[in-house]
């Protein structure tokens, strides 16, 4: 019988509890990760929404930034939502001076691309590999992806309005990211998709 994987949630800020609940609904164990030794205990990691500059600074303060990079380079699956998407991007536009990321996905992400907090919105987004029904996505000070490398699969784009066609969900190998917050809905398809990715990875390794 295949062991149940443990997926961490980077617990520096953001919707940690909501992501943990969604992961458990997807049939995996969830563990809050604040220290390098906790990072070593997980089979995959969720980088939640929040504020990307604060997350970067806290990761530095907690001595997590370099361990995160090493685990991802070694093949650990990771999923980033909103600020987590920025953290997994190789390149940022609109960031603060000196802002760093964990990296791993060959993409350029624009920070706060959809506007400020007052510009938050909800929209239906079709997602590749997650059923025929569009996902009811919640965007809060959300980024978007301006460009991707050849190895990045676009999983979802914004539809309708002035931002139609903007990339809002991607995957590159064992890494994936969304500009929206799936943990704030009762629809856990994104977490199920990531949990399945982690399960396949643990079987392969």
mmCIF file of C-alpha atoms in Angstrom:
data_model
loop_
_atom_site.group_PDB
_atom_site.id
_atom_site.type_symbol
_atom_site.label_atom_id
_atom_site.label_comp_id
_atom_site.label_asym_id
_atom_site.label_seq_id
_atom_site.Cartn_x
_atom_site.Cartn_y
_atom_site.Cartn_z
ATOM 1 C CA UNK A 1 0.000 0.000 0.000
ATOM 2 C CA UNK A 2 1.382 3.402 -1.025
ATOM 3 C CA UNK A 3 2.251 5.654 1.921
ATOM 4 C CA UNK A 4 0.318 8.912 2.256
ATOM 5 C CA UNK A 5 2.643 11.768 1.272
ATOM 6 C CA UNK A 6 3.273 14.760 3.516
ATOM 7 C CA UNK A 7 2.946 18.166 1.888
ATOM 8 C CA UNK A 8 4.249 21.207 3.705
ATOM 9 C CA UNK A 9 2.762 24.684 3.720
ATOM 10 C CA UNK A 10 5.324 27.472 4.047
ATOM 11 C CA UNK A 11 4.034 29.051 7.258
ATOM 12 C CA UNK A 12 5.696 32.464 7.225
ATOM 13 C CA UNK A 13 2.493 34.356 6.361
ATOM 14 C CA UNK A 14 -0.634 34.029 4.239
ATOM 15 C CA UNK A 15 -3.463 31.487 4.091
ATOM 16 C CA UNK A 16 -1.579 28.664 5.794
ATOM 17 C CA UNK A 17 -4.551 27.110 7.586
ATOM 18 C CA UNK A 18 -6.744 27.243 4.486
ATOM 19 C CA UNK A 19 -4.114 25.511 2.335
ATOM 20 C CA UNK A 20 -3.587 22.842 5.009
ATOM 21 C CA UNK A 21 -7.335 22.160 5.099
ATOM 22 C CA UNK A 22 -7.482 21.884 1.295
ATOM 23 C CA UNK A 23 -4.512 19.501 1.229
ATOM 24 C CA UNK A 24 -6.100 17.256 3.829
ATOM 25 C CA UNK A 25 -9.292 17.257 1.732
ATOM 26 C CA UNK A 26 -7.082 16.049 -1.137
ATOM 27 C CA UNK A 27 -6.046 13.046 0.951
ATOM 28 C CA UNK A 28 -2.530 13.973 2.071
ATOM 29 C CA UNK A 29 -0.933 15.006 5.350
ATOM 30 C CA UNK A 30 -0.243 18.719 5.797
ATOM 31 C CA UNK A 31 2.668 20.115 7.814
ATOM 32 C CA UNK A 32 3.425 23.744 8.588
ATOM 33 C CA UNK A 33 6.988 24.585 7.577
ATOM 34 C CA UNK A 34 8.909 27.380 9.297
ATOM 35 C CA UNK A 35 12.342 25.820 9.801
ATOM 36 C CA UNK A 36 14.823 23.942 7.600
ATOM 37 C CA UNK A 37 14.385 20.723 9.611
ATOM 38 C CA UNK A 38 10.620 20.828 8.954
ATOM 39 C CA UNK A 39 11.299 21.352 5.245
ATOM 40 C CA UNK A 40 13.287 18.121 5.197
ATOM 41 C CA UNK A 41 10.238 16.181 6.434
ATOM 42 C CA UNK A 42 7.948 16.948 3.469
ATOM 43 C CA UNK A 43 7.462 15.351 0.057
ATOM 44 C CA UNK A 44 6.176 18.561 -1.513
ATOM 45 C CA UNK A 45 5.540 22.175 -0.547
ATOM 46 C CA UNK A 46 2.853 24.833 -0.988
ATOM 47 C CA UNK A 47 3.982 28.461 -1.031
ATOM 48 C CA UNK A 48 0.828 30.394 -0.121
ATOM 49 C CA UNK A 49 -0.399 33.842 -1.007
ATOM 50 C CA UNK A 50 0.519 36.838 1.088
ATOM 51 C CA UNK A 51 3.015 39.582 0.305
ATOM 52 C CA UNK A 52 5.942 38.420 -1.787
ATOM 53 C CA UNK A 53 8.459 40.942 -0.431
ATOM 54 C CA UNK A 54 7.540 40.053 3.173
ATOM 55 C CA UNK A 55 7.716 36.337 2.356
ATOM 56 C CA UNK A 56 11.177 36.749 0.828
ATOM 57 C CA UNK A 57 12.476 38.719 3.826
ATOM 58 C CA UNK A 58 11.005 36.261 6.316
ATOM 59 C CA UNK A 59 12.457 33.312 4.396
ATOM 60 C CA UNK A 60 15.839 35.004 4.703
ATOM 61 C CA UNK A 61 15.323 35.664 8.435
ATOM 62 C CA UNK A 62 14.270 32.060 9.098
ATOM 63 C CA UNK A 63 17.248 30.781 7.029
ATOM 64 C CA UNK A 64 14.854 29.031 4.644
ATOM 65 C CA UNK A 65 15.601 30.672 1.300
ATOM 66 C CA UNK A 66 18.671 28.646 0.379
ATOM 67 C CA UNK A 67 17.261 25.325 1.715
ATOM 68 C CA UNK A 68 14.114 25.954 -0.351
ATOM 69 C CA UNK A 69 16.194 26.521 -3.464
ATOM 70 C CA UNK A 70 18.199 23.364 -2.851
ATOM 71 C CA UNK A 71 15.133 21.174 -2.287
ATOM 72 C CA UNK A 72 13.466 22.488 -5.451
ATOM 73 C CA UNK A 73 16.654 22.054 -7.478
ATOM 74 C CA UNK A 74 16.806 18.470 -6.139
ATOM 75 C CA UNK A 75 13.310 17.772 -7.520
ATOM 76 C CA UNK A 76 10.878 18.473 -4.680
ATOM 77 C CA UNK A 77 7.411 19.307 -6.062
ATOM 78 C CA UNK A 78 6.154 22.774 -5.170
ATOM 79 C CA UNK A 79 3.006 24.775 -5.799
ATOM 80 C CA UNK A 80 2.759 28.551 -5.382
ATOM 81 C CA UNK A 81 -0.438 30.611 -5.233
ATOM 82 C CA UNK A 82 -0.385 34.397 -5.809
ATOM 83 C CA UNK A 83 2.698 35.551 -3.853
ATOM 84 C CA UNK A 84 3.834 31.934 -3.995
ATOM 85 C CA UNK A 85 3.746 32.180 -7.796
ATOM 86 C CA UNK A 86 6.114 35.146 -7.567
ATOM 87 C CA UNK A 87 8.401 33.177 -5.239
ATOM 88 C CA UNK A 88 8.668 30.337 -7.783
ATOM 89 C CA UNK A 89 9.365 32.648 -10.725
ATOM 90 C CA UNK A 90 12.864 32.937 -12.145
ATOM 91 C CA UNK A 91 12.209 36.598 -12.985
ATOM 92 C CA UNK A 92 10.048 39.389 -11.481
ATOM 93 C CA UNK A 93 8.825 42.689 -12.846
ATOM 94 C CA UNK A 94 7.497 45.339 -10.486
ATOM 95 C CA UNK A 95 9.381 43.987 -7.481
ATOM 96 C CA UNK A 96 11.195 46.063 -4.874
ATOM 97 C CA UNK A 97 14.930 46.734 -5.107
ATOM 98 C CA UNK A 98 16.903 43.571 -4.444
ATOM 99 C CA UNK A 99 13.858 41.324 -4.209
ATOM 100 C CA UNK A 100 14.795 37.637 -4.488
ATOM 101 C CA UNK A 101 12.810 34.533 -5.311
ATOM 102 C CA UNK A 102 13.218 30.825 -4.771
ATOM 103 C CA UNK A 103 12.898 30.340 -8.527
ATOM 104 C CA UNK A 104 12.471 27.131 -10.473
ATOM 105 C CA UNK A 105 9.846 28.031 -13.086
ATOM 106 C CA UNK A 106 11.186 29.623 -16.264
ATOM 107 C CA UNK A 107 8.761 32.532 -16.294
ATOM 108 C CA UNK A 108 8.593 36.292 -15.858
ATOM 109 C CA UNK A 109 5.890 37.365 -13.390
ATOM 110 C CA UNK A 110 4.601 40.900 -12.921
ATOM 111 C CA UNK A 111 3.878 41.686 -9.281
ATOM 112 C CA UNK A 112 0.438 43.240 -8.475
ATOM 113 C CA UNK A 113 -0.342 43.116 -12.197
ATOM 114 C CA UNK A 114 -4.134 43.055 -11.796
ATOM 115 C CA UNK A 115 -4.105 46.060 -9.457
ATOM 116 C CA UNK A 116 -4.317 46.876 -5.770
ATOM 117 C CA UNK A 117 -6.452 45.289 -3.028
ATOM 118 C CA UNK A 118 -9.516 47.278 -4.148
ATOM 119 C CA UNK A 119 -9.136 45.779 -7.619
ATOM 120 C CA UNK A 120 -9.560 42.206 -6.349
ATOM 121 C CA UNK A 121 -12.050 40.167 -8.365
ATOM 122 C CA UNK A 122 -13.389 36.687 -9.095
ATOM 123 C CA UNK A 123 -13.557 35.052 -12.514
ATOM 124 C CA UNK A 124 -14.103 31.715 -14.210
ATOM 125 C CA UNK A 125 -10.839 30.207 -15.492
ATOM 126 C CA UNK A 126 -10.672 26.969 -17.524
ATOM 127 C CA UNK A 127 -7.771 24.853 -16.219
ATOM 128 C CA UNK A 128 -6.042 22.156 -18.268
ATOM 129 C CA UNK A 129 -6.198 18.735 -16.645
ATOM 130 C CA UNK A 130 -8.683 19.760 -13.947
ATOM 131 C CA UNK A 131 -12.041 18.946 -15.479
ATOM 132 C CA UNK A 132 -14.325 20.616 -17.996
ATOM 133 C CA UNK A 133 -15.921 23.071 -15.567
ATOM 134 C CA UNK A 134 -14.062 26.406 -15.356
ATOM 135 C CA UNK A 135 -12.517 27.139 -11.969
ATOM 136 C CA UNK A 136 -14.079 29.940 -9.900
ATOM 137 C CA UNK A 137 -10.851 31.826 -9.244
ATOM 138 C CA UNK A 138 -10.302 34.505 -6.592
ATOM 139 C CA UNK A 139 -7.704 37.154 -7.515
ATOM 140 C CA UNK A 140 -6.349 39.404 -4.710
ATOM 141 C CA UNK A 141 -3.565 41.837 -5.654
ATOM 142 C CA UNK A 142 -2.685 39.118 -8.101
ATOM 143 C CA UNK A 143 0.316 38.787 -10.395
ATOM 144 C CA UNK A 144 0.182 37.518 -13.925
ATOM 145 C CA UNK A 145 2.764 35.715 -16.044
ATOM 146 C CA UNK A 146 4.196 37.901 -18.794
ATOM 147 C CA UNK A 147 6.299 35.239 -20.513
ATOM 148 C CA UNK A 148 7.277 31.587 -20.154
ATOM 149 C CA UNK A 149 10.095 29.411 -21.389
ATOM 150 C CA UNK A 150 9.705 26.498 -23.793
ATOM 151 C CA UNK A 151 9.416 23.935 -20.990
ATOM 152 C CA UNK A 152 6.546 25.678 -19.188
ATOM 153 C CA UNK A 153 2.993 24.440 -19.782
ATOM 154 C CA UNK A 154 0.260 27.078 -19.564
ATOM 155 C CA UNK A 155 -2.605 25.586 -17.531
ATOM 156 C CA UNK A 156 -4.933 28.584 -17.498
ATOM 157 C CA UNK A 157 -5.528 32.061 -18.919
ATOM 158 C CA UNK A 158 -7.840 34.888 -17.908
ATOM 159 C CA UNK A 159 -10.939 35.146 -20.082
ATOM 160 C CA UNK A 160 -12.891 38.265 -21.017
ATOM 161 C CA UNK A 161 -12.289 41.902 -20.122
ATOM 162 C CA UNK A 162 -9.159 43.980 -20.708
ATOM 163 C CA UNK A 163 -6.859 41.267 -19.319
ATOM 164 C CA UNK A 164 -8.141 38.432 -21.501
ATOM 165 C CA UNK A 165 -5.398 36.017 -22.446
ATOM 166 C CA UNK A 166 -3.144 36.756 -19.489
ATOM 167 C CA UNK A 167 -1.469 33.623 -18.141
ATOM 168 C CA UNK A 168 -2.661 32.816 -14.600
ATOM 169 C CA UNK A 169 -1.722 29.136 -14.122
ATOM 170 C CA UNK A 170 1.421 27.259 -15.169
ATOM 171 C CA UNK A 171 3.356 24.060 -14.656
ATOM 172 C CA UNK A 172 6.954 23.128 -15.311
ATOM 173 C CA UNK A 173 7.747 19.539 -14.431
ATOM 174 C CA UNK A 174 7.225 19.117 -10.689
ATOM 175 C CA UNK A 175 6.503 22.819 -10.115
ATOM 176 C CA UNK A 176 3.195 24.621 -10.605
ATOM 177 C CA UNK A 177 1.737 28.015 -9.779
ATOM 178 C CA UNK A 178 -1.492 30.013 -9.975
ATOM 179 C CA UNK A 179 -2.093 33.745 -9.746
ATOM 180 C CA UNK A 180 -5.314 33.099 -7.824
ATOM 181 C CA UNK A 181 -6.190 31.659 -4.392
ATOM 182 C CA UNK A 182 -7.809 28.190 -4.678
ATOM 183 C CA UNK A 183 -7.657 27.755 -0.903
ATOM 184 C CA UNK A 184 -10.383 30.411 -0.506
ATOM 185 C CA UNK A 185 -12.986 28.356 -2.351
ATOM 186 C CA UNK A 186 -14.610 25.018 -1.633
ATOM 187 C CA UNK A 187 -13.253 23.686 -4.922
ATOM 188 C CA UNK A 188 -10.092 21.717 -4.186
ATOM 189 C CA UNK A 189 -9.272 20.599 -7.734
ATOM 190 C CA UNK A 190 -5.987 22.510 -7.774
ATOM 191 C CA UNK A 191 -4.897 20.887 -4.509
ATOM 192 C CA UNK A 192 -5.956 17.450 -5.773
ATOM 193 C CA UNK A 193 -3.918 18.053 -8.946
ATOM 194 C CA UNK A 194 -0.858 18.989 -6.896
ATOM 195 C CA UNK A 195 -1.363 16.121 -4.428
ATOM 196 C CA UNK A 196 -1.469 13.676 -7.358
ATOM 197 C CA UNK A 197 1.744 15.218 -8.705
ATOM 198 C CA UNK A 198 3.424 14.669 -5.332
ATOM 199 C CA UNK A 199 2.150 11.075 -5.161
ATOM 200 C CA UNK A 200 3.573 10.290 -8.591
ATOM 201 C CA UNK A 201 6.875 11.899 -7.619
ATOM 202 C CA UNK A 202 7.231 9.845 -4.447
ATOM 203 C CA UNK A 203 6.541 6.677 -6.430
ATOM 204 C CA UNK A 204 9.135 7.628 -9.047
ATOM 205 C CA UNK A 205 11.781 8.469 -6.449
#
